[in-house]
Amino acid sequence: MNEIKMTQIRVEEQDKKNRQGQSPSFFIHTFGCQMNESDSEHIAGLLISQGWQKVELPEKSNLAIINTCAVRAKSVDKFLSLLGRLKEIKKKRDLKIAIVGCVAQLEGENLLKLRPEIDYIFGPDNYLEILKIINHQAKAVATNWSHQWREHPLTQIHRESQVSAYVPVMEGCNNFCTYCIVPFVRGREKYRPARMILEEIKRLADQGFLEVQLLGQSITSYHDPESGKPLAELLQEIAQIDGLIWIRFITSHPKNLSKEIAQVMATEKKICRQLHLPVQSGSNSILKKMNRGYTREEYLEKIAMLRELMPDISLSTDIIVGFPGETEKDFEATLRLLEEVRFSNIFSFRYSPRPLTAASRWVDDVPFEVKRRRLIDLQNQQKKIQLENNATLVGQIMNVLCIGRSQKTPHLYCGRNEAHQVINFASPIEVVNKMVKVKITSFGPYSLQGELVAE
Ligand code: SAH
Ligand code: SF4
Ligand code: F3S
């Protein structure tokens, strides 16, 4: 067994040992995007390597951590509700509460003053200091920006999956879409050196990981801070690493999704033919007000370029309804765009004004009822498209990376195909964490069903 495998086993063994002994325990809950999920894996890894054990219930922990998201008012409400639960636990027993992530960065010390039950506040650039602070201080706030990439020790990551790994390649965002709080909570773009990214992915491949998901808030802006090479070249190099089967990257910005990136996707088999390309609106006047940096026509040209190179590519997007000034005509333009592109999946949201953003200074003039109705109309139209798309897949045999049991139907396994669609399937043998072949037998709008095909 090589040294890399040994290191990973040491992290897992450490976790087991911590559970058996009288080690202090921590609970962590994550809201928000994949970047937050990855950060939580880093935080958990740091704690475990210093003798802490991870528990699934805050009631059983000495330290409860909430990794927060500030992107919409609703995400903050969810955090406050969990904080309320932790406060009740703290009334009955000794518990330290740490708030990390984007709300922590946004509110900083204010949060500590407003909610005295909180002990620690850490922003996204301060996780490496967590151990030092919780071991030595009763209360603390750490929300300093770092202008350079801070490398996390690779041996101290507690990954939730044994086959699919998140690999951050950049952080922050320079785009300043007028509705979006991310640039204010994650700061300006910082790029991770390509040699470190490649080192981490080689280790993962050696450990038996089959899929990597490269992460960055605006990943198409990535370039190596040392050599200047762009994302397309990095992808090309990652695709040469033995052992890996699938490579994905999120989130791309339409304005700098280059032909080179599309060409690497088309030529390198390991790079999944799947792309999340947020459009936000189908109306040019709204796109302009959002400061998205492209028109509807330019977005559609990018889609055409992708489909010309990869007719079978699976595309998904994000949509906001009810942005200030959005008329019925603007909204209809978005509906038409969905009909034109026929995405495999969309994520849609009602506009929510966020502090510090440009749009928060404008009147939020689309009434809640109108936003609600537009969201329903949009989702219904998309549901119809997904049913039609999915119907064409029945009878096909596809590769599926099994990630566990289906939550709703535990007798079935659950996984994802190359297009990143959810597949629930029957199998007579145990297939968790394996890449298998599944024949699609039926479908719904949001998932496919199937059965294992013997090799
Ligand atoms: N970096 C990614 C994700 C940003 S947040 C990107 O650029 O796409 C994820 C999605 O949340 C966005 O794409 C957008 O659709 C939505 N979103 C962001 N701010 C929002 C707001 N103020 N109200 C409603 N939805 C918002
Ligand atoms: Fe937010 Fe726009 Fe940056 Fe995405 S590209 S994180 S929507 S500012
Ligand atoms: Fe939310 Fe922060 Fe991600 S605001 S979407 S957790 S970058």
mmCIF file of C-alpha atoms in Angstrom, residues 8 11-12 15 26-31 33-50 52 54 65-67 100-101 124 127-128 130-131 152-168 186 192 200 204 207 209 211-215 403:
data_model
loop_
_atom_site.group_PDB
_atom_site.id
_atom_site.type_symbol
_atom_site.label_atom_id
_atom_site.label_comp_id
_atom_site.label_asym_id
_atom_site.label_seq_id
_atom_site.Cartn_x
_atom_site.Cartn_y
_atom_site.Cartn_z
ATOM 1 C CA GLN A 8 -6.084 8.683 4.276
ATOM 2 C CA VAL A 11 -7.440 10.246 9.119
ATOM 3 C CA GLU A 12 -10.236 7.644 9.205
ATOM 4 C CA ASP A 15 -11.814 9.485 13.634
ATOM 5 C CA PHE A 26 -18.496 18.549 17.439
ATOM 6 C CA PHE A 27 -21.625 18.836 15.322
ATOM 7 C CA ILE A 28 -21.591 20.689 12.005
ATOM 8 C CA HIS A 29 -24.511 21.717 9.780
ATOM 9 C CA THR A 30 -23.992 23.232 6.356
ATOM 10 C CA PHE A 31 -26.280 25.608 4.456
ATOM 11 C CA CYS A 33 -23.487 25.925 -1.982
ATOM 12 C CA GLN A 34 -20.881 23.227 -2.673
ATOM 13 C CA MET A 35 -18.123 25.632 -1.616
ATOM 14 C CA ASN A 36 -19.639 25.681 1.865
ATOM 15 C CA GLU A 37 -19.937 21.877 1.847
ATOM 16 C CA SER A 38 -16.279 21.637 0.938
ATOM 17 C CA ASP A 39 -15.321 24.150 3.653
ATOM 18 C CA SER A 40 -17.209 22.049 6.214
ATOM 19 C CA GLU A 41 -15.202 18.980 5.152
ATOM 20 C CA HIS A 42 -12.050 21.016 5.763
ATOM 21 C CA ILE A 43 -13.196 22.256 9.175
ATOM 22 C CA ALA A 44 -14.241 18.739 10.244
ATOM 23 C CA GLY A 45 -10.886 17.349 9.063
ATOM 24 C CA LEU A 46 -8.939 19.889 11.124
ATOM 25 C CA LEU A 47 -10.923 19.075 14.268
ATOM 26 C CA ILE A 48 -10.743 15.282 13.816
ATOM 27 C CA SER A 49 -6.999 15.370 13.276
ATOM 28 C CA GLN A 50 -6.683 17.131 16.641
ATOM 29 C CA TRP A 52 -12.260 15.746 18.164
ATOM 30 C CA LYS A 54 -17.838 14.194 14.793
ATOM 31 C CA ILE A 65 -20.899 24.701 14.192
ATOM 32 C CA ILE A 66 -23.293 26.249 11.682
ATOM 33 C CA ASN A 67 -21.826 26.933 8.250
ATOM 34 C CA VAL A 100 -18.902 30.177 10.196
ATOM 35 C CA GLY A 101 -19.419 30.928 6.495
ATOM 36 C CA PRO A 124 -14.447 31.794 5.079
ATOM 37 C CA TYR A 127 -10.838 28.371 9.080
ATOM 38 C CA LEU A 128 -7.191 27.485 9.526
ATOM 39 C CA ILE A 130 -10.166 27.596 14.284
ATOM 40 C CA LEU A 131 -8.158 25.231 16.490
ATOM 41 C CA HIS A 152 -5.478 23.633 3.475
ATOM 42 C CA PRO A 153 -3.450 20.575 4.634
ATOM 43 C CA LEU A 154 -4.463 17.737 2.294
ATOM 44 C CA THR A 155 -4.260 15.133 5.035
ATOM 45 C CA GLN A 156 -6.819 16.997 7.137
ATOM 46 C CA ILE A 157 -9.994 16.783 5.076
ATOM 47 C CA HIS A 158 -12.919 14.711 6.289
ATOM 48 C CA ARG A 159 -14.700 13.870 3.038
ATOM 49 C CA GLU A 160 -18.367 12.909 3.150
ATOM 50 C CA SER A 161 -18.024 10.631 0.120
ATOM 51 C CA GLN A 162 -15.391 7.979 -0.564
ATOM 52 C CA VAL A 163 -15.788 8.208 -4.348
ATOM 53 C CA SER A 164 -16.678 11.776 -5.286
ATOM 54 C CA ALA A 165 -14.577 14.681 -4.039
ATOM 55 C CA TYR A 166 -14.883 18.451 -4.069
ATOM 56 C CA VAL A 167 -11.702 20.252 -5.092
ATOM 57 C CA PRO A 168 -11.739 24.058 -4.670
ATOM 58 C CA ARG A 186 -16.309 35.800 -0.302
ATOM 59 C CA ARG A 192 -5.230 28.176 -6.295
ATOM 60 C CA GLU A 200 -4.656 16.933 -4.551
ATOM 61 C CA LEU A 204 -7.609 11.383 -4.668
ATOM 62 C CA GLN A 207 -7.105 6.703 -2.917
ATOM 63 C CA PHE A 209 -11.907 8.377 -5.880
ATOM 64 C CA GLU A 211 -15.098 11.654 -9.564
ATOM 65 C CA VAL A 212 -13.839 15.148 -8.801
ATOM 66 C CA GLN A 213 -15.915 18.316 -8.836
ATOM 67 C CA LEU A 214 -13.787 21.426 -9.232
ATOM 68 C CA LEU A 215 -15.277 24.361 -7.353
ATOM 69 C CA ILE A 403 -23.677 7.282 -3.934
#
